[in-house]
Coordinates of C-alpha atoms in Angstrom, one line a residue:
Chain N
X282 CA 3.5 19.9 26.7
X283 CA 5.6 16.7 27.2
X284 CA 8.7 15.1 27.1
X285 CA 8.3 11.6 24.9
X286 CA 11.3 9.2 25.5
X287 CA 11.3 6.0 23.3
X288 CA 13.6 3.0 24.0
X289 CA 14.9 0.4 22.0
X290 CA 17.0 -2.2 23.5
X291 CA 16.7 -5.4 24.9
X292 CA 19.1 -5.6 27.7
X293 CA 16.6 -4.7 30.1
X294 CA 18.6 -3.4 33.2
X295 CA 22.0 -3.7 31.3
X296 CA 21.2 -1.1 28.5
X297 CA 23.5 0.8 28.1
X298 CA 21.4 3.7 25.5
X299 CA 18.1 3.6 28.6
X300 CA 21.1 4.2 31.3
X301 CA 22.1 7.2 29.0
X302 CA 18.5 8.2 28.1
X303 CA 18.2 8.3 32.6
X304 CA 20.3 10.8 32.6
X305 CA 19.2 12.9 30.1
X306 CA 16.0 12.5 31.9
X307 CA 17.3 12.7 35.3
X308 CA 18.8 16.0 34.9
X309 CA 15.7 17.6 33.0
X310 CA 13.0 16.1 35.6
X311 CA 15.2 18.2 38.4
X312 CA 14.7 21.3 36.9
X313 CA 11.3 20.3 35.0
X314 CA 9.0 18.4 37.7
X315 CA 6.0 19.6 36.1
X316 CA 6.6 18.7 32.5
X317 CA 5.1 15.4 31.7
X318 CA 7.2 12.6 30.7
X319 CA 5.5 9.9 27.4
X320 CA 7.3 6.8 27.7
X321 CA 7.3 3.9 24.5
X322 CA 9.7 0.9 25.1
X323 CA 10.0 -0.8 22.1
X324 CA 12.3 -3.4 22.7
X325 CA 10.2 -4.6 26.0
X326 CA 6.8 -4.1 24.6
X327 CA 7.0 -4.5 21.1
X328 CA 4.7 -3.2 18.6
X329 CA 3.0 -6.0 16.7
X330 CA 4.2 -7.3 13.2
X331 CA 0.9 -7.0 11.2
X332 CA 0.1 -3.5 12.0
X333 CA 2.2 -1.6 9.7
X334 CA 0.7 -3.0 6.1
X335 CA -3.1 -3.2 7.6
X336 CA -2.8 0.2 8.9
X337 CA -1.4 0.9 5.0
X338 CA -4.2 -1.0 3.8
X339 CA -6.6 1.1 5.8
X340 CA -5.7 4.1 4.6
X341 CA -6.1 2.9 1.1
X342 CA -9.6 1.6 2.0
X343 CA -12.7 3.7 2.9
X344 CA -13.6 4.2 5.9
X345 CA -16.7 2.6 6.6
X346 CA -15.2 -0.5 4.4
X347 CA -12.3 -1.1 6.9
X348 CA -11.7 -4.4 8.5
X349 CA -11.3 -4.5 12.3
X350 CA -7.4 -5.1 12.3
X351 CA -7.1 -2.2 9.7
X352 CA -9.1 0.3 12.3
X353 CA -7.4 -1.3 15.2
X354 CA -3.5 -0.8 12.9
X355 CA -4.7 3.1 12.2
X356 CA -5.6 3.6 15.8
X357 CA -2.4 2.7 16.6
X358 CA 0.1 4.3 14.0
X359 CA -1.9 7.4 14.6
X360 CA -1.5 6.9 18.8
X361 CA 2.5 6.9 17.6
X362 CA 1.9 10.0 15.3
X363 CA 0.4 11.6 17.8
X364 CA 2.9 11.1 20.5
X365 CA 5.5 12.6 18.2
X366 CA 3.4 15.8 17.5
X367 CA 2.5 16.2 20.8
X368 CA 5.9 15.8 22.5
X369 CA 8.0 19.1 23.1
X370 CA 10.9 17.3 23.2
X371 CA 11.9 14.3 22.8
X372 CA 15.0 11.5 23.7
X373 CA 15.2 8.2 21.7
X374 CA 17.7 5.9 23.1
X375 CA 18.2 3.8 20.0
X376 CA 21.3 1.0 20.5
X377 CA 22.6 -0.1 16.8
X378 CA 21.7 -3.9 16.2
X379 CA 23.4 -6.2 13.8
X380 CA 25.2 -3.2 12.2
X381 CA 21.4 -1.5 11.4
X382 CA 18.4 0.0 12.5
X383 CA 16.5 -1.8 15.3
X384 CA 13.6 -4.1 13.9
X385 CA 11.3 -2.5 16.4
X386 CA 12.5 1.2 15.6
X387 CA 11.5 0.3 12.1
X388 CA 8.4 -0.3 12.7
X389 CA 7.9 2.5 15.0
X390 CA 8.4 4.8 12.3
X391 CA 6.7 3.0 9.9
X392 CA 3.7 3.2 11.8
X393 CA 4.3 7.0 12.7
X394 CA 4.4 7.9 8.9
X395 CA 1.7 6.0 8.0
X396 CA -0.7 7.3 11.1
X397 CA 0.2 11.0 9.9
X398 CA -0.2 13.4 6.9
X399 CA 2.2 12.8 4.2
X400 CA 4.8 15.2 4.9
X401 CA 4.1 16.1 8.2
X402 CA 7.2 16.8 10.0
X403 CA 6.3 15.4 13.5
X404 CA 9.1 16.8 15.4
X405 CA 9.3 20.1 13.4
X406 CA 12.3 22.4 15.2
X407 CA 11.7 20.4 18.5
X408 CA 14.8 19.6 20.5
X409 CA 15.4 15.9 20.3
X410 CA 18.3 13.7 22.2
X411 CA 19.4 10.8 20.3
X412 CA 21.2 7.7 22.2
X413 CA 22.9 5.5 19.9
X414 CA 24.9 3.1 21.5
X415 CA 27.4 0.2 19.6
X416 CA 28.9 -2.8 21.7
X417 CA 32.5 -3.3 19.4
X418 CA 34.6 0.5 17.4
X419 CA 33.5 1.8 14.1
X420 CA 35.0 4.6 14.1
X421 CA 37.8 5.4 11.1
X422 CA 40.9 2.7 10.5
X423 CA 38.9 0.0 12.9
X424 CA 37.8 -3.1 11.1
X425 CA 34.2 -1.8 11.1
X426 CA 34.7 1.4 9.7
X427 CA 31.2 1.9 7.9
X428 CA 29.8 -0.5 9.5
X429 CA 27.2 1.2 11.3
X430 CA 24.0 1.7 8.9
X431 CA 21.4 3.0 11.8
X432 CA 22.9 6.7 12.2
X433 CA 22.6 7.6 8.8
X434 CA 19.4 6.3 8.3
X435 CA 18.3 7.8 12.1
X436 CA 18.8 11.1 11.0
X437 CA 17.2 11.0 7.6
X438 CA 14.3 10.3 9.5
X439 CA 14.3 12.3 12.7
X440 CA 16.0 15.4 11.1
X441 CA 15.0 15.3 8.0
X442 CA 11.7 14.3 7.2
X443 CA 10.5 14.9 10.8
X444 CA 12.3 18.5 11.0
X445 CA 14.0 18.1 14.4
X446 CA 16.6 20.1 16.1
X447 CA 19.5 16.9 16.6
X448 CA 21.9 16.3 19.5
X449 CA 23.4 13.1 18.8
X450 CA 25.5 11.1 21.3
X451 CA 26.8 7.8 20.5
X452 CA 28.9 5.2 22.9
X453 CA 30.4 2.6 21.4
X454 CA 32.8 -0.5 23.1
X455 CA 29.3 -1.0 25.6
X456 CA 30.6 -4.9 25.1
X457 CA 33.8 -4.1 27.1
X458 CA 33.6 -6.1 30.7
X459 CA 31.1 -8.8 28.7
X460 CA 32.8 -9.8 25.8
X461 CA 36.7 -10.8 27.2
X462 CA 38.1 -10.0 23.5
X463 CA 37.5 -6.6 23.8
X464 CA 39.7 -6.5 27.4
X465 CA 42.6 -4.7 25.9
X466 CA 40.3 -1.7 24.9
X467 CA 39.5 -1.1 28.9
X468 CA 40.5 2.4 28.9
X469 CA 39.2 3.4 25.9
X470 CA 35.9 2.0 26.8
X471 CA 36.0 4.1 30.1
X472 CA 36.8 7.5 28.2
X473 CA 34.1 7.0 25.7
X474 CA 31.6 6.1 28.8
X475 CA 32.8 9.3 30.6
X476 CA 32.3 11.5 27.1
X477 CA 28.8 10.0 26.9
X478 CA 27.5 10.9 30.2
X479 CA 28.9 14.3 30.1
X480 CA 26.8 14.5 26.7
X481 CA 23.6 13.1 28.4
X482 CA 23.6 15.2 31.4
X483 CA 24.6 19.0 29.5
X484 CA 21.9 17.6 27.1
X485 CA 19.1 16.7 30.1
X486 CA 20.3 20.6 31.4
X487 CA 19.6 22.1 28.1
X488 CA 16.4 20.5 27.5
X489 CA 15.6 21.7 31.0
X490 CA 16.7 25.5 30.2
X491 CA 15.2 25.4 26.1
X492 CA 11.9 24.5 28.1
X493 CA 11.9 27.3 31.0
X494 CA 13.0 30.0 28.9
Chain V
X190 CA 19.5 -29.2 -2.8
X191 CA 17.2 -26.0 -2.6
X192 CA 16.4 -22.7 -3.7
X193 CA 15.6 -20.2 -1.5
X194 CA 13.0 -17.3 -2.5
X195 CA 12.0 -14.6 0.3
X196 CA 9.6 -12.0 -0.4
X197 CA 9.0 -9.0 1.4
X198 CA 6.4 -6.5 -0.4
X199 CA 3.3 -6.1 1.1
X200 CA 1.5 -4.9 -2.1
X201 CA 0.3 -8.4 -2.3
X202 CA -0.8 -9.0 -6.1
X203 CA -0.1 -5.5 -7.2
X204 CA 3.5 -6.0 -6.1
X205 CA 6.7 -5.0 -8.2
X206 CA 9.7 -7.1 -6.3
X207 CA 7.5 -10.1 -6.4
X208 CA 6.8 -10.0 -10.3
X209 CA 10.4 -9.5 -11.1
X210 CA 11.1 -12.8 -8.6
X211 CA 8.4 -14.7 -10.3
X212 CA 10.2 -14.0 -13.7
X213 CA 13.2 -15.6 -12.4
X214 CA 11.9 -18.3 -11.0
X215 CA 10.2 -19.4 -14.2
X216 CA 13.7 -19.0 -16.0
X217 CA 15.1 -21.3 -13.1
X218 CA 12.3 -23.9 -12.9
X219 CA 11.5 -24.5 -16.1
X220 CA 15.1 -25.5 -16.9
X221 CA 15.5 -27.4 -13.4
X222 CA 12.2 -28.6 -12.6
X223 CA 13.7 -30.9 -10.1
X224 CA 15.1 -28.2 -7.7
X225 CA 12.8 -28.0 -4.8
X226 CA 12.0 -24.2 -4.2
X227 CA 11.6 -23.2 -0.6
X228 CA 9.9 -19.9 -0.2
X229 CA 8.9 -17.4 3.1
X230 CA 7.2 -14.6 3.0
X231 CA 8.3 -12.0 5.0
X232 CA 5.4 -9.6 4.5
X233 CA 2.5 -11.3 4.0
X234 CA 3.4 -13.7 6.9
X235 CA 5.4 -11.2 9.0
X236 CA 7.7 -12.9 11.7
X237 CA 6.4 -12.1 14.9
X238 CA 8.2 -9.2 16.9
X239 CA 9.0 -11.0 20.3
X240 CA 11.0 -13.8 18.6
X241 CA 14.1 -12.4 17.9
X242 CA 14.7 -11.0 22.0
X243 CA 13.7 -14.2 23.3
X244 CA 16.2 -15.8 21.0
X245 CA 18.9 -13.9 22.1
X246 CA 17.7 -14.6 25.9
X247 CA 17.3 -17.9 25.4
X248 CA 20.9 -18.1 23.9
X249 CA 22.3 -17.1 27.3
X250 CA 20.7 -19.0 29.1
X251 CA 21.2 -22.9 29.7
X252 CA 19.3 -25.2 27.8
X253 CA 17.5 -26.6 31.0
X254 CA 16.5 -23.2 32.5
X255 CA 14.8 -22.1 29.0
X256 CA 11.5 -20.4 28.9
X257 CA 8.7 -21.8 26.6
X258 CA 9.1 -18.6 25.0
X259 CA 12.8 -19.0 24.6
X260 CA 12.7 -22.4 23.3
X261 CA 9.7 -21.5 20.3
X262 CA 12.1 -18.5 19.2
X263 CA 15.4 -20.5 19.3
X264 CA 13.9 -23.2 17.2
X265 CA 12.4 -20.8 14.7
X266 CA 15.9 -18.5 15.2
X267 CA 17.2 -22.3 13.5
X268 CA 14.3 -22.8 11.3
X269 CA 15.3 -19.1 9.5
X270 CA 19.3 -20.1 9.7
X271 CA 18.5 -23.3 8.3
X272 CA 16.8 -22.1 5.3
X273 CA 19.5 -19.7 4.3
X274 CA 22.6 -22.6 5.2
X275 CA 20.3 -25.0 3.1
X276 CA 19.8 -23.4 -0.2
X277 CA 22.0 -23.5 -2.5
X278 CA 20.8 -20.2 -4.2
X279 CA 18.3 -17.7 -3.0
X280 CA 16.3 -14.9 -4.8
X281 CA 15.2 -12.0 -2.2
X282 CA 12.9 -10.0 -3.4
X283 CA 12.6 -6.7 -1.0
X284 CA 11.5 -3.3 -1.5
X285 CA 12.7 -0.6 0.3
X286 CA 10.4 0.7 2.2
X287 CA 10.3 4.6 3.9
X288 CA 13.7 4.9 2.4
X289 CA 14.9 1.7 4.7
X290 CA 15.1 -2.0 5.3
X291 CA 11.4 -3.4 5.1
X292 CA 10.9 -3.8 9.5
X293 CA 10.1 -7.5 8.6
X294 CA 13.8 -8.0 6.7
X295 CA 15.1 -6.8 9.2
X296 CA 13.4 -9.4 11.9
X297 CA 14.6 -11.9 9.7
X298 CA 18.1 -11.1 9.3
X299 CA 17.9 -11.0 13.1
X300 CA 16.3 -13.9 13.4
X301 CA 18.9 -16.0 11.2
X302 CA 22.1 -14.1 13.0
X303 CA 20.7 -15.4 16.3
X304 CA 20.2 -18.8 14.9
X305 CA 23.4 -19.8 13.4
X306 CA 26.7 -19.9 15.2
X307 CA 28.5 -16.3 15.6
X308 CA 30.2 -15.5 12.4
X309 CA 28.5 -18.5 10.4
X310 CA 28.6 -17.3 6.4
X311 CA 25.2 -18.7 6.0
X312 CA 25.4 -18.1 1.6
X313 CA 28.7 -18.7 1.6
X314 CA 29.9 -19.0 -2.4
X315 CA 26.0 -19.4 -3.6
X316 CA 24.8 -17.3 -6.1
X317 CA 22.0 -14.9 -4.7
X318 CA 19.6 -12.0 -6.6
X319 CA 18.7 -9.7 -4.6
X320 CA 15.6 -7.7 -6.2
X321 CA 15.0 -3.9 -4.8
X322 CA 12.2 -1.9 -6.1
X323 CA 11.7 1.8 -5.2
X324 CA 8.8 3.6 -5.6
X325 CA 10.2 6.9 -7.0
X326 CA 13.4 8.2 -8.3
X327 CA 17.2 8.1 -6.2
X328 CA 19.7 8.6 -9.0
X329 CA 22.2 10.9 -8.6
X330 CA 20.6 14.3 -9.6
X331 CA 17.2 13.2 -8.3
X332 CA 15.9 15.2 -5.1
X333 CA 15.9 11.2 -3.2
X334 CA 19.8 10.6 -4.3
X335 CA 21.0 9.0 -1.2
X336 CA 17.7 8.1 0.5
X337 CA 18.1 5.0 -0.2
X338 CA 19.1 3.5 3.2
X339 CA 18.6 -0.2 2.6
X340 CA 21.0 -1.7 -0.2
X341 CA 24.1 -0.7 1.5
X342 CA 22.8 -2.9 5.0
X343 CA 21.6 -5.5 2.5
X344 CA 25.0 -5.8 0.9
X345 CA 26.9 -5.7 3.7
X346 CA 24.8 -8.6 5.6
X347 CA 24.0 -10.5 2.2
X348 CA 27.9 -10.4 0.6
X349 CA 29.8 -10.2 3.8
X350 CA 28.8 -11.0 6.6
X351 CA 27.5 -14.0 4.8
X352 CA 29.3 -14.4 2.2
X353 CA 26.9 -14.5 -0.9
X354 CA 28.1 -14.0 -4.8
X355 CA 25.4 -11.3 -5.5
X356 CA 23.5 -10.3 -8.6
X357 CA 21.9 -6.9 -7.8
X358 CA 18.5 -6.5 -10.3
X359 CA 17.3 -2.6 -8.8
X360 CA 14.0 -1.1 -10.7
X361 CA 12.6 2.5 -9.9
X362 CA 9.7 4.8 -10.5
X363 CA 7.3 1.3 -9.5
X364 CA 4.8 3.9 -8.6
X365 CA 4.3 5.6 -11.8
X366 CA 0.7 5.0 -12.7
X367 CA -0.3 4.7 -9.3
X368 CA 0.6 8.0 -8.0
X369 CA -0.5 10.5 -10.9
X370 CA 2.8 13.2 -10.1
X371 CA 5.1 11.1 -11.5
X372 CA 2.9 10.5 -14.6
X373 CA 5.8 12.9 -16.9
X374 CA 8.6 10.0 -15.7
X375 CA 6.4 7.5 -17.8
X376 CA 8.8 6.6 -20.2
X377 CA 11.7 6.5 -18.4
X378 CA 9.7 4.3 -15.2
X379 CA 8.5 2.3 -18.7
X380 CA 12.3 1.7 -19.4
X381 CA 13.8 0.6 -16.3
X382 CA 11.0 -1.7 -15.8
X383 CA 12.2 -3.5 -18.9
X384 CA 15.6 -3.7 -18.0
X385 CA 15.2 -4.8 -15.0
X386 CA 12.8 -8.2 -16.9
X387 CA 15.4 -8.4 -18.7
X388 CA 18.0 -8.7 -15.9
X389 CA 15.2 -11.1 -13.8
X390 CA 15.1 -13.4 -16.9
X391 CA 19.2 -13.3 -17.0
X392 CA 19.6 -14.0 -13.5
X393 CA 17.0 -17.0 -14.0
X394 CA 18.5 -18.2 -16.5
X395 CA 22.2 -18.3 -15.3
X396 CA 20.9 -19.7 -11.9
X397 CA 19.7 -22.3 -13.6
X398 CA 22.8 -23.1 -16.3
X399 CA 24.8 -22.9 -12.6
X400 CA 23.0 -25.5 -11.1
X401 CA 23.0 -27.7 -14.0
X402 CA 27.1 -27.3 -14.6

């Protein structure tokens, strides 16, 4: 039994989705000491460009046929596969990029498909914390209403094709106190911080309980 | 003067995007043979994964204190903005790819954000195809309707953020006659696949009339 976290940002010490995914995990290692924690940071070690279509090669090719990156590219999707299956529970702290899905989250899940079954739901009825984080507003009557094509796209995936059971929380203004145009949104900025971190820590505690009872 | 064509299947020879691109390029070069055409392939010569972070670290940081690293992804950052700002049409040819963005469009369209100045419209006013083949069925009716997670964020970066007059050329059911359970959508995969020549050959054609006006 583990708890897999995956991370996605590049703001090193400034993230604002790995200080949220802390949380989570600070509140659930208090209560949990003895449950294993899997760690995968994509956006500080990412996975390599070439895997993904010569691990799909691979698995179009037999196996004793197989080049040396395609065995290498299958070891590796099914490493991410199996991390997935394995994991009890799981907290991806995913921050939206360029109004989409993270490069190096699409290619996480591209590997983890192709190094499973077809159809196997990796994360079948398994809680799972998802951190989406957005530096400017996108919410309704804000210029970038609709702009925000990673949480769709997050839960097809996660929810729907790997089966999980979804807690989604999502901060947005993280550019507030870096980008001086957003100044005059201080306080809403603040709230939405305060909302968040209530979210991470009640979802860290009810990790913690769904995994004692 | 340029045209731009980026490929992004990773099918190689066997792929459907590609063959609808190559139809219209030979509308547009034979009737402009002295167009230069650029091209980049996305998946067969994926953009590494480390670029697009050190590009964005590298852009906050002054030019003198720049890691080697930094300075290799800025210039390629350019290279990629360059390319786009250059042309003076483009034809992208990218499937969509577990019911997303191909990983390695996405690393490009990073890539060419964090080369250009913030808000540059990089296509502004030029006429791009955009070619999207899907391997089954997502009409509305069809078990997939709304799986299809990457022509919305194509749109939105391609038309607006920068700024393209778009021809959308969309051909489905690529993977009847490869994958035997969807041998009963034969004539209707048979179909769209002649439509969307058709629309290839169009676009070709009136790429080519354009340039010439």
């Amino acid at each position: 039994m583990t708890l897999l976290r995956v991370d996605a940002s590049i703001q090193g010490d400034q993230s604002a989705s790995s200080a949220l995914a802390d949380q989570v995990l600070d509140q659930f290692v208090t209560a949990r000491p003895d449950v294993p924690v899997v760690t995968r940071h994509l956006g500080q070690q990412p996975l390599p460009a070439d895997a993904w279509a010569s691990a799909i090669g691979g698995n179009f090719t037999p196996e004793a046929d197989r080049t040396e990156a395609q065995r290498t590219a299958i070891a590796l999707a099914q490493e991410i596969a199996g991390e997935l299956q394995s994991a009890e529970a799981a907290v991806l702290a995913l921050p939206l990029y360029n109004w989409g899905v993270s490069q190096h989250v699409k290619t996480w899940i591209d590997l983890a498909l192709a190094g499973a079954p077809h159809g196997a739901e990796l994360l079948q009825g398994k809680p799972v914390t998802l951190i989406v984080t957005r530096g400017g507003a996108y919410g309704p009557g804000t210029p970038k209403e609709g702009w925000d094509h990673s949480v769709g796209y997050l839960r097809r995936i996660v929810e729907e094709v790997w089966g999980a059971e979804l807690t989604l929380i999502e901060r947005e203004l993280t550019l507030v106190g870096v980008n001086p145009a957003l100044d005059a949104f201080a306080d809403l900025a603040a709230q939405m911080h305060s909302t968040a971190q209530e979210q991470a820590a009640k979802a860290g505690a009810d990790l913690a309980a769904r995994h004692s009872a």
